[in-house]
Tab-separated table of N, CA, C and O in Angstrom:
chain	number	residue	atom	x	y	z
A	1	MET	N	-17.898	-15.765	2.143
A	1	MET	CA	-17.181	-14.523	2.815
A	1	MET	C	-18.235	-14.018	3.804
A	1	MET	O	-19.552	-13.481	3.487
A	2	THR	N	-17.545	-13.429	4.933
A	2	THR	CA	-18.737	-12.989	5.639
A	2	THR	C	-17.990	-11.752	5.824
A	2	THR	O	-16.800	-11.219	5.924
A	3	ASN	N	-19.181	-10.608	6.387
A	3	ASN	CA	-18.848	-9.531	6.642
A	3	ASN	C	-18.550	-8.837	7.964
A	3	ASN	O	-18.094	-7.863	8.422
A	4	ASN	N	-18.479	-9.932	8.993
A	4	ASN	CA	-18.638	-9.688	10.311
A	4	ASN	C	-16.958	-9.780	10.755
A	4	ASN	O	-16.509	-9.875	11.701
A	5	ARG	N	-16.062	-10.510	9.862
A	5	ARG	CA	-14.596	-10.399	10.011
A	5	ARG	C	-14.054	-8.914	10.649
A	5	ARG	O	-14.570	-7.965	9.563
A	6	PRO	N	-12.593	-8.892	11.116
A	6	PRO	CA	-12.367	-7.674	11.515
A	6	PRO	C	-11.649	-7.005	10.408
A	6	PRO	O	-11.057	-7.887	9.209
A	7	LYS	N	-12.060	-5.706	10.342
A	7	LYS	CA	-11.203	-4.888	9.474
A	7	LYS	C	-10.085	-3.867	9.556
A	7	LYS	O	-10.840	-3.044	10.512
A	8	LEU	N	-8.942	-4.001	9.451
A	8	LEU	CA	-8.096	-3.142	10.436
A	8	LEU	C	-7.433	-2.354	9.548
A	8	LEU	O	-7.100	-2.497	8.379
A	9	VAL	N	-6.819	-0.927	9.802
A	9	VAL	CA	-6.126	-0.126	9.040
A	9	VAL	C	-4.530	-0.253	9.780
A	9	VAL	O	-4.591	-0.069	10.924
A	10	PRO	N	-3.775	-0.249	8.594
A	10	PRO	CA	-2.165	0.102	9.262
A	10	PRO	C	-2.247	1.495	9.967
A	10	PRO	O	-2.819	2.439	9.883
A	11	GLY	N	-1.164	1.178	11.355
A	11	GLY	CA	-1.005	2.184	11.957
A	11	GLY	C	0.472	2.295	12.540
A	11	GLY	O	1.036	1.149	12.198
A	12	PRO	N	0.255	3.426	13.484
A	12	PRO	CA	1.760	3.164	13.882
A	12	PRO	C	2.366	1.695	14.815
A	12	PRO	O	3.384	1.590	14.794
A	13	ASP	N	1.199	0.851	15.064
A	13	ASP	CA	1.472	-0.341	15.996
A	13	ASP	C	1.325	-1.465	14.939
A	13	ASP	O	1.698	-2.548	15.384
A	14	HIS	N	0.986	-1.124	13.429
A	14	HIS	CA	1.019	-2.312	12.499
A	14	HIS	C	1.392	-1.348	11.280
A	14	HIS	O	0.085	-1.412	10.328
A	15	PRO	N	2.244	-0.792	10.905
A	15	PRO	CA	2.504	-0.259	9.822
A	15	PRO	C	2.668	-1.085	8.232
A	15	PRO	O	3.186	-2.243	8.507
A	16	ILE	N	2.194	-0.737	7.603
A	16	ILE	CA	2.119	-1.312	6.066
A	16	ILE	C	2.849	-0.152	5.079
A	16	ILE	O	2.045	0.802	4.801
A	17	THR	N	3.665	-0.283	4.537
A	17	THR	CA	4.520	0.693	3.516
A	17	THR	C	4.600	0.083	2.324
A	17	THR	O	4.891	-1.391	2.181
A	18	ILE	N	3.982	0.414	0.911
A	18	ILE	CA	4.024	-0.107	-0.394
A	18	ILE	C	5.055	0.568	-1.170
A	18	ILE	O	4.945	2.081	-1.439
A	19	THR	N	6.129	0.201	-1.837
A	19	THR	CA	7.116	1.128	-2.552
A	19	THR	C	7.320	0.939	-3.548
A	19	THR	O	7.389	-0.449	-3.639
A	20	PRO	N	7.731	1.278	-4.907
A	20	PRO	CA	8.126	0.715	-6.068
A	20	PRO	C	9.693	-0.115	-5.839
A	20	PRO	O	10.421	0.685	-4.877
A	21	ASN	N	9.712	-1.364	-6.143
A	21	ASN	CA	10.642	-1.860	-6.054
A	21	ASN	C	11.653	-1.610	-7.560
A	21	ASN	O	11.286	-2.109	-8.991
A	22	ALA	N	12.695	-1.196	-7.432
A	22	ALA	CA	13.883	-0.794	-8.488
A	22	ALA	C	14.689	-1.770	-9.414
A	22	ALA	O	14.812	-1.868	-10.279
A	23	GLY	N	14.235	-2.942	-8.681
A	23	GLY	CA	15.123	-4.079	-9.148
A	23	GLY	C	14.291	-4.916	-10.304
A	23	GLY	O	13.110	-4.419	-10.688
A	24	HIS	N	15.084	-5.837	-10.977
A	24	HIS	CA	14.706	-6.510	-12.088
A	24	HIS	C	14.471	-8.083	-11.395
A	24	HIS	O	15.521	-8.591	-10.797
A	25	ILE	N	13.184	-8.539	-11.141
A	25	ILE	CA	12.657	-9.939	-10.316
A	25	ILE	C	12.366	-10.500	-11.687
A	25	ILE	O	11.271	-10.732	-12.541
A	26	VAL	N	13.134	-12.064	-11.476
A	26	VAL	CA	12.311	-13.302	-12.126
A	26	VAL	C	12.363	-14.494	-11.154
A	26	VAL	O	13.144	-14.644	-10.239
A	27	VAL	N	11.311	-14.762	-11.418
A	27	VAL	CA	10.929	-15.916	-10.527
A	27	VAL	C	10.867	-17.310	-11.652
A	27	VAL	O	10.133	-16.920	-12.526
A	28	LYS	N	11.657	-18.241	-11.241
A	28	LYS	CA	11.554	-20.006	-12.057
A	28	LYS	C	11.160	-20.659	-11.227
A	28	LYS	O	11.026	-20.910	-9.919
A	29	VAL	N	10.451	-21.519	-12.210
A	29	VAL	CA	9.583	-22.829	-11.020
A	29	VAL	C	9.943	-23.996	-12.600
A	29	VAL	O	9.830	-23.439	-13.787
A	30	GLY	N	10.216	-25.007	-12.107
A	30	GLY	CA	10.850	-26.195	-12.964
A	30	GLY	C	11.186	-25.849	-14.067
A	30	GLY	O	11.045	-26.460	-15.600
A	31	GLY	N	12.092	-25.024	-14.015
A	31	GLY	CA	12.899	-24.627	-15.173
A	31	GLY	C	12.518	-23.675	-16.139
A	31	GLY	O	13.229	-23.035	-17.111
A	32	ARG	N	11.575	-22.971	-15.852
A	32	ARG	CA	10.731	-21.887	-16.607
A	32	ARG	C	10.721	-20.776	-15.663
A	32	ARG	O	10.430	-20.805	-14.486
A	33	VAL	N	10.627	-19.584	-16.457
A	33	VAL	CA	10.186	-18.434	-15.839
A	33	VAL	C	8.708	-18.204	-16.090
A	33	VAL	O	7.918	-17.890	-16.729
A	34	VAL	N	8.433	-18.191	-14.680
A	34	VAL	CA	6.964	-17.655	-14.304
A	34	VAL	C	6.669	-16.146	-14.340
A	34	VAL	O	5.778	-15.689	-14.890
A	35	ALA	N	8.101	-15.489	-13.835
A	35	ALA	CA	7.411	-14.028	-13.730
A	35	ALA	C	8.539	-13.086	-13.860
A	35	ALA	O	9.920	-13.629	-13.752
A	36	ASP	N	8.564	-12.312	-15.017
A	36	ASP	CA	9.822	-11.314	-15.406
A	36	ASP	C	9.353	-9.954	-14.993
A	36	ASP	O	8.335	-9.610	-15.760
A	37	THR	N	10.022	-8.794	-14.219
A	37	THR	CA	9.838	-7.674	-14.217
A	37	THR	C	10.561	-6.752	-13.649
A	37	THR	O	11.382	-7.132	-12.852
A	38	ARG	N	10.169	-5.223	-14.216
A	38	ARG	CA	10.747	-4.110	-13.369
A	38	ARG	C	9.982	-3.539	-12.659
A	38	ARG	O	10.235	-2.093	-12.691
A	39	ASN	N	8.605	-3.977	-12.680
A	39	ASN	CA	7.512	-3.377	-12.629
A	39	ASN	C	7.053	-3.577	-10.676
A	39	ASN	O	5.559	-3.200	-10.681
A	40	ALA	N	7.870	-4.268	-10.165
A	40	ALA	CA	7.312	-5.100	-8.665
A	40	ALA	C	7.140	-3.777	-7.848
A	40	ALA	O	7.609	-2.928	-8.008
A	41	LEU	N	6.220	-3.929	-6.568
A	41	LEU	CA	6.161	-3.201	-5.701
A	41	LEU	C	6.742	-3.833	-4.353
A	41	LEU	O	6.335	-5.355	-4.485
A	42	THR	N	7.195	-3.366	-3.683
A	42	THR	CA	7.550	-4.153	-2.115
A	42	THR	C	6.489	-3.516	-1.024
A	42	THR	O	6.346	-2.497	-0.998
A	43	LEU	N	5.837	-4.791	-0.407
A	43	LEU	CA	5.133	-4.540	0.945
A	43	LEU	C	6.076	-4.531	1.964
A	43	LEU	O	6.431	-5.710	2.050
A	44	GLN	N	5.810	-3.614	2.797
A	44	GLN	CA	6.612	-3.774	4.113
A	44	GLN	C	5.516	-3.967	5.240
A	44	GLN	O	5.061	-2.913	5.065
A	45	GLU	N	5.291	-4.969	6.084
A	45	GLU	CA	3.944	-5.191	6.819
A	45	GLU	C	5.173	-5.027	8.286
A	45	GLU	O	5.575	-6.572	8.374
A	46	SER	N	4.758	-4.093	9.145
A	46	SER	CA	4.923	-4.479	10.393
A	46	SER	C	6.528	-4.791	10.405
A	46	SER	O	7.489	-4.603	9.684
A	47	THR	N	6.963	-5.953	11.370
A	47	THR	CA	8.123	-6.685	11.471
A	47	THR	C	8.731	-7.929	10.624
A	47	THR	O	9.357	-8.195	10.602
A	48	TYR	N	7.495	-8.183	9.520
A	48	TYR	CA	7.430	-9.342	8.854
A	48	TYR	C	8.830	-8.761	7.929
A	48	TYR	O	8.444	-7.769	7.139
A	49	PRO	N	9.275	-10.000	7.285
A	49	PRO	CA	10.144	-9.653	5.978
A	49	PRO	C	9.412	-8.978	4.789
A	49	PRO	O	8.111	-9.396	4.613
A	50	ALA	N	10.132	-8.116	4.312
A	50	ALA	CA	9.605	-7.501	3.037
A	50	ALA	C	8.847	-8.374	1.813
A	50	ALA	O	9.662	-9.470	1.542
A	51	VAL	N	8.072	-7.854	0.881
A	51	VAL	CA	7.512	-8.852	-0.058
A	51	VAL	C	7.157	-8.342	-1.053
A	51	VAL	O	6.579	-7.163	-1.335
A	52	PRO	N	8.122	-8.612	-2.214
A	52	PRO	CA	7.865	-8.298	-3.583
A	52	PRO	C	6.307	-8.523	-4.209
A	52	PRO	O	6.162	-9.781	-4.134
A	53	TYR	N	5.707	-7.405	-4.700
A	53	TYR	CA	4.659	-8.495	-5.397
A	53	TYR	C	4.876	-7.503	-7.017
A	53	TYR	O	5.042	-6.426	-7.389
A	54	ILE	N	4.342	-8.640	-7.770
A	54	ILE	CA	5.076	-8.343	-9.412
A	54	ILE	C	3.357	-8.544	-9.657
A	54	ILE	O	2.533	-8.752	-9.463
A	55	PRO	N	3.446	-7.613	-10.834
A	55	PRO	CA	2.516	-7.484	-11.662
A	55	PRO	C	1.849	-8.713	-12.134
A	55	PRO	O	2.527	-9.114	-12.957
A	56	MET	N	0.758	-9.131	-11.969
A	56	MET	CA	0.051	-10.121	-12.819
A	56	MET	C	0.273	-10.055	-14.325
A	56	MET	O	0.521	-11.235	-15.025
A	57	ALA	N	0.019	-9.044	-14.897
A	57	ALA	CA	0.440	-8.601	-16.323
A	57	ALA	C	1.914	-9.238	-16.777
A	57	ALA	O	2.370	-9.725	-18.088
A	58	ASP	N	2.739	-9.431	-15.786
A	58	ASP	CA	4.080	-9.830	-15.944
A	58	ASP	C	4.620	-11.365	-15.485
A	58	ASP	O	5.550	-11.741	-15.286
A	59	VAL	N	3.252	-12.027	-15.398
A	59	VAL	CA	3.317	-13.291	-14.906
A	59	VAL	C	2.819	-14.050	-16.330
A	59	VAL	O	2.252	-13.982	-17.052
A	60	ASP	N	3.643	-15.333	-16.441
A	60	ASP	CA	3.041	-16.144	-17.251
A	60	ASP	C	1.931	-17.119	-16.861
A	60	ASP	O	2.148	-17.982	-16.105
A	61	GLN	N	0.283	-16.534	-17.042
A	61	GLN	CA	-0.341	-16.831	-16.696
A	61	GLN	C	-1.096	-18.348	-17.086
A	61	GLN	O	-1.545	-19.066	-16.179
A	62	ALA	N	-0.318	-18.968	-17.980
A	62	ALA	CA	-0.574	-20.125	-18.740
A	62	ALA	C	0.065	-21.043	-18.083
A	62	ALA	O	-0.159	-22.430	-18.085
A	63	LEU	N	1.209	-20.840	-16.799
A	63	LEU	CA	1.672	-21.492	-16.282
A	63	LEU	C	0.895	-22.063	-14.538
A	63	LEU	O	1.293	-22.717	-13.951
A	64	LEU	N	0.077	-20.890	-14.578
A	64	LEU	CA	-0.949	-21.016	-13.269
A	64	LEU	C	-1.943	-21.626	-13.369
A	64	LEU	O	-2.480	-21.830	-14.374
A	65	GLU	N	-2.578	-22.386	-12.182
A	65	GLU	CA	-3.500	-22.859	-11.917
A	65	GLU	C	-4.556	-22.564	-10.710
A	65	GLU	O	-3.581	-22.619	-9.527
A	66	ARG	N	-5.252	-21.799	-10.733
A	66	ARG	CA	-6.186	-21.234	-9.504
A	66	ARG	C	-6.396	-22.421	-8.381
A	66	ARG	O	-6.892	-23.671	-9.145
A	67	THR	N	-6.528	-22.251	-7.415
A	67	THR	CA	-6.834	-23.288	-6.675
A	67	THR	C	-7.601	-22.810	-5.564
A	67	THR	O	-8.278	-21.672	-5.507
A	68	PRO	N	-8.747	-23.551	-4.943
A	68	PRO	CA	-9.740	-23.435	-4.122
A	68	PRO	C	-9.498	-22.474	-2.703
A	68	PRO	O	-9.907	-21.936	-1.856
A	69	THR	N	-8.088	-22.515	-2.482
A	69	THR	CA	-7.619	-21.841	-1.151
A	69	THR	C	-7.791	-20.425	-0.918
A	69	THR	O	-7.302	-19.725	-2.007
A	70	SER	N	-7.817	-20.023	0.072
A	70	SER	CA	-8.027	-18.676	0.408
A	70	SER	C	-7.687	-18.153	1.768
A	70	SER	O	-7.834	-18.958	2.544
A	71	THR	N	-7.398	-16.969	1.779
A	71	THR	CA	-7.029	-16.470	3.187
A	71	THR	C	-7.854	-15.294	3.610
A	71	THR	O	-7.990	-14.406	2.384
A	72	TYR	N	-7.534	-14.871	4.883
A	72	TYR	CA	-8.165	-13.297	5.024
A	72	TYR	C	-6.969	-12.909	5.682
A	72	TYR	O	-6.642	-13.554	7.196
A	73	CYS	N	-6.772	-11.674	5.529
A	73	CYS	CA	-5.943	-10.685	6.286
A	73	CYS	C	-6.349	-9.373	6.804
A	73	CYS	O	-6.745	-8.927	6.137
A	74	PRO	N	-6.655	-9.144	8.047
A	74	PRO	CA	-7.759	-7.802	8.593
A	74	PRO	C	-7.009	-6.712	7.721
A	74	PRO	O	-7.932	-5.892	7.955
A	75	TYR	N	-5.890	-6.528	7.754
A	75	TYR	CA	-5.397	-5.326	6.903
A	75	TYR	C	-5.346	-5.684	5.242
A	75	TYR	O	-5.438	-4.116	4.914
A	76	LYS	N	-5.347	-6.699	4.854
A	76	LYS	CA	-5.462	-6.345	3.521
A	76	LYS	C	-6.529	-7.097	2.639
A	76	LYS	O	-6.885	-6.712	1.596
A	77	GLY	N	-7.368	-7.860	3.412
A	77	GLY	CA	-8.338	-8.455	2.577
A	77	GLY	C	-8.317	-10.116	2.764
A	77	GLY	O	-7.449	-10.520	2.990
A	78	ASP	N	-8.963	-10.589	1.385
A	78	ASP	CA	-8.964	-11.758	0.746
A	78	ASP	C	-7.969	-12.161	0.068
A	78	ASP	O	-7.749	-11.695	-0.893
A	79	ALA	N	-7.095	-13.260	0.202
A	79	ALA	CA	-6.140	-13.691	-0.693
A	79	ALA	C	-6.776	-14.584	-1.632
A	79	ALA	O	-7.334	-15.794	-0.753
A	80	SER	N	-6.453	-14.867	-2.765
A	80	SER	CA	-6.742	-16.027	-3.907
A	80	SER	C	-5.718	-16.775	-3.982
A	80	SER	O	-4.380	-15.798	-4.200
A	81	TYR	N	-5.246	-17.857	-4.365
A	81	TYR	CA	-4.106	-19.039	-4.602
A	81	TYR	C	-4.156	-19.275	-5.894
A	81	TYR	O	-5.297	-19.635	-6.421
A	82	TYR	N	-2.982	-19.486	-6.292
A	82	TYR	CA	-2.533	-20.378	-7.648
A	82	TYR	C	-1.084	-21.446	-7.362
A	82	TYR	O	-0.454	-21.000	-6.523
A	83	SER	N	-1.544	-22.595	-8.072
A	83	SER	CA	-0.143	-23.305	-7.957
A	83	SER	C	0.270	-23.357	-9.302
A	83	SER	O	-0.268	-22.472	-10.248
A	84	ILE	N	1.261	-24.059	-9.350
A	84	ILE	CA	2.801	-23.736	-10.622
A	84	ILE	C	2.469	-25.399	-10.900
A	84	ILE	O	3.860	-25.931	-10.449
A	85	PRO	N	1.759	-25.834	-11.777
A	85	PRO	CA	1.817	-27.737	-11.907
A	85	PRO	C	3.357	-27.977	-12.521
A	85	PRO	O	3.973	-28.631	-11.971
A	86	ALA	N	4.156	-27.156	-13.013
A	86	ALA	CA	5.266	-27.367	-13.563
A	86	ALA	C	6.269	-27.521	-12.794
A	86	ALA	O	7.232	-28.242	-12.472
A	87	GLY	N	6.284	-27.010	-11.599
A	87	GLY	CA	6.864	-27.219	-10.026
A	87	GLY	C	6.296	-28.326	-9.281
A	87	GLY	O	7.328	-28.526	-8.158
A	88	GLY	N	5.262	-29.261	-9.641
A	88	GLY	CA	5.218	-30.195	-8.921
A	88	GLY	C	4.686	-30.052	-7.623
A	88	GLY	O	4.235	-29.018	-7.252
A	89	ASP	N	4.526	-31.080	-6.935
A	89	ASP	CA	4.015	-31.129	-5.333
A	89	ASP	C	4.409	-29.635	-4.754
A	89	ASP	O	3.773	-28.898	-3.829
A	90	LYS	N	5.628	-29.063	-4.571
A	90	LYS	CA	6.288	-27.903	-4.205
A	90	LYS	C	5.444	-26.840	-4.266
A	90	LYS	O	5.508	-26.109	-3.595
A	91	ALA	N	5.285	-26.748	-5.849
A	91	ALA	CA	4.368	-25.209	-6.051
A	91	ALA	C	3.370	-25.290	-5.671
A	91	ALA	O	2.676	-24.348	-6.597
A	92	VAL	N	2.584	-26.097	-5.288
A	92	VAL	CA	1.195	-25.707	-4.647
A	92	VAL	C	0.828	-24.886	-3.985
A	92	VAL	O	2.130	-24.596	-2.883
A	93	ASP	N	-0.232	-23.729	-4.465
A	93	ASP	CA	-0.250	-22.524	-3.495
A	93	ASP	C	0.892	-21.652	-3.491
A	93	ASP	O	1.428	-21.085	-2.096
A	94	ALA	N	1.460	-21.401	-4.248
A	94	ALA	CA	3.144	-20.930	-4.749
A	94	ALA	C	2.835	-19.407	-4.661
A	94	ALA	O	4.257	-19.079	-4.111
A	95	LEU	N	1.869	-18.865	-5.072
A	95	LEU	CA	1.491	-17.558	-5.225
A	95	LEU	C	0.368	-17.239	-4.834
A	95	LEU	O	-0.787	-17.981	-4.824
A	96	TRP	N	-0.090	-15.994	-4.436
A	96	TRP	CA	-1.208	-15.557	-3.844
A	96	TRP	C	-1.353	-13.923	-4.601
A	96	TRP	O	-0.656	-13.195	-4.570
A	97	VAL	N	-3.090	-13.563	-4.271
A	97	VAL	CA	-3.262	-12.313	-5.020
A	97	VAL	C	-4.363	-11.656	-4.080
A	97	VAL	O	-5.260	-12.756	-3.809
A	98	TYR	N	-4.394	-10.512	-3.946
A	98	TYR	CA	-5.219	-9.783	-3.294
A	98	TYR	C	-6.388	-9.218	-4.569
A	98	TYR	O	-5.468	-8.219	-5.061
A	99	GLU	N	-7.311	-9.699	-4.696
A	99	GLU	CA	-7.755	-9.309	-6.399
A	99	GLU	C	-8.953	-7.818	-5.731
A	99	GLU	O	-9.131	-7.047	-7.003
A	100	ASN	N	-9.100	-7.792	-4.665
A	100	ASN	CA	-10.083	-6.809	-3.933
A	100	ASN	C	-9.103	-6.182	-2.644
A	100	ASN	O	-10.096	-6.405	-1.470
A	101	PRO	N	-8.121	-5.898	-2.683
A	101	PRO	CA	-7.383	-5.064	-1.235
A	101	PRO	C	-8.150	-4.161	-0.949
A	101	PRO	O	-9.064	-3.760	-1.257
A	102	SER	N	-7.968	-4.285	0.305
A	102	SER	CA	-8.321	-3.048	1.013
A	102	SER	C	-7.922	-1.553	0.689
A	102	SER	O	-6.565	-1.623	0.062
A	103	ASP	N	-8.425	-0.605	1.034
A	103	ASP	CA	-8.225	0.571	0.548
A	103	ASP	C	-6.809	1.500	0.958
A	103	ASP	O	-6.127	1.684	-0.028
A	104	ALA	N	-6.461	0.497	1.868
A	104	ALA	CA	-4.726	1.187	2.549
A	104	ALA	C	-3.947	0.241	1.771
A	104	ALA	O	-2.555	1.001	1.569
A	105	VAL	N	-4.313	-0.818	0.766
A	105	VAL	CA	-3.236	-1.490	0.555
A	105	VAL	C	-3.740	-1.370	-1.370
A	105	VAL	O	-3.412	-2.312	-1.947
A	106	ALA	N	-4.621	-1.063	-1.491
A	106	ALA	CA	-5.116	-0.761	-2.929
A	106	ALA	C	-3.949	-1.008	-3.937
A	106	ALA	O	-4.319	-1.350	-5.021
A	107	GLN	N	-2.784	-0.593	-3.860
A	107	GLN	CA	-1.586	-0.530	-4.611
A	107	GLN	C	-1.441	-1.864	-5.571
A	107	GLN	O	-0.966	-2.054	-6.433
A	108	ILE	N	-2.061	-2.904	-4.482
A	108	ILE	CA	-1.397	-4.267	-4.706
A	108	ILE	C	-2.277	-5.088	-5.406
A	108	ILE	O	-2.166	-6.300	-5.488
A	109	LYS	N	-3.653	-4.496	-5.835
A	109	LYS	CA	-4.274	-4.937	-6.844
A	109	LYS	C	-3.968	-5.540	-7.992
A	109	LYS	O	-2.882	-4.764	-8.721
A	110	ASP	N	-3.916	-6.708	-8.419
A	110	ASP	CA	-3.583	-7.234	-9.445
A	110	ASP	C	-2.084	-7.354	-9.628
A	110	ASP	O	-1.297	-7.410	-10.744
A	111	HIS	N	-1.334	-7.700	-8.584
A	111	HIS	CA	-0.026	-7.985	-8.441
A	111	HIS	C	-0.345	-9.136	-7.122
A	111	HIS	O	-0.844	-9.477	-6.789
A	112	VAL	N	0.961	-10.337	-7.567
A	112	VAL	CA	0.775	-11.156	-7.462
A	112	VAL	C	2.197	-11.332	-6.099
A	112	VAL	O	3.206	-10.692	-6.555
A	113	ALA	N	2.358	-12.457	-5.061
A	113	ALA	CA	3.583	-12.473	-4.244
A	113	ALA	C	3.558	-14.110	-4.345
A	113	ALA	O	2.716	-14.709	-4.378
A	114	PHE	N	4.902	-14.458	-4.381
A	114	PHE	CA	5.043	-15.722	-4.149
A	114	PHE	C	5.953	-16.176	-3.050
A	114	PHE	O	6.695	-15.738	-2.327
A	115	TYR	N	5.670	-17.267	-2.717
A	115	TYR	CA	6.149	-18.149	-1.254
A	115	TYR	C	7.694	-18.249	-1.982
A	115	TYR	O	7.805	-19.450	-2.965
A	116	PRO	N	8.639	-17.910	-1.561
A	116	PRO	CA	10.073	-18.366	-1.741
A	116	PRO	C	10.566	-19.865	-1.573
A	116	PRO	O	11.210	-20.294	-2.468
A	117	ASP	N	9.975	-20.599	-0.676
A	117	ASP	CA	10.114	-21.894	-0.665
A	117	ASP	C	9.281	-22.811	-1.462
A	117	ASP	O	9.495	-24.025	-1.537
A	118	ARG	N	8.181	-22.373	-2.211
A	118	ARG	CA	7.605	-22.903	-3.054
A	118	ARG	C	8.162	-22.447	-4.688
A	118	ARG	O	6.937	-23.155	-5.265
A	119	VAL	N	8.830	-22.023	-4.812
A	119	VAL	CA	9.491	-21.849	-6.154
A	119	VAL	C	10.878	-22.159	-6.597
A	119	VAL	O	11.496	-22.239	-5.279
A	120	ASP	N	11.427	-22.163	-7.663
A	120	ASP	CA	12.748	-22.760	-7.739
A	120	ASP	C	13.863	-21.487	-7.090
A	120	ASP	O	14.872	-21.635	-6.508
A	121	SER	N	13.225	-20.480	-7.786
A	121	SER	CA	14.274	-19.122	-7.349
A	121	SER	C	13.526	-17.984	-7.606
A	121	SER	O	12.363	-17.727	-8.409
A	122	ILE	N	13.673	-17.062	-6.825
A	122	ILE	CA	13.436	-15.338	-7.036
A	122	ILE	C	14.681	-14.767	-7.098
A	122	ILE	O	15.293	-14.131	-6.037
A	123	GLU	N	14.963	-14.177	-8.219
A	123	GLU	CA	16.340	-13.317	-8.291
A	123	GLU	C	15.861	-11.960	-8.471
A	123	GLU	O	15.194	-11.885	-9.503
A	124	ILE	N	16.679	-11.040	-7.925
A	124	ILE	CA	16.240	-10.217	-7.389
A	124	ILE	C	17.644	-8.972	-7.826
A	124	ILE	O	18.722	-9.125	-7.057
A	125	THR	N	17.531	-8.374	-9.181
A	125	THR	CA	19.074	-7.962	-9.258
A	125	THR	C	18.802	-6.267	-9.837
A	125	THR	O	17.751	-6.046	-10.104
A	126	ALA	N	19.597	-5.660	-10.064
A	126	ALA	CA	19.814	-3.832	-9.769
A	126	ALA	C	19.141	-3.714	-11.000
A	126	ALA	O	19.362	-4.612	-12.614
């Protein structure tokens, strides 16, 4: 980890909003429920699609396997990744977490997000 990477703050040119998600979200992989929550947050970053962030406490962590993959976002910080072995090759690096997010997005700490194409389904109901 280097400290010379750019750190940017959301603003008018790159807004980020985080709001409570009122829906019931269930994520399934390999026929198993990996996450089930009514406590998700929705992160809307600039023009990107909105992403639900699910509390890690509502994820079946026994189904996860941490990987060495990491990425950096100048707005959010360092992300760590997990695979879901029950989902096979499709579910490699299927979800990410910002364990120490930047102050601007501190609410997503201890929340995970899933790649929709690396899980079987992400069901969101009222």
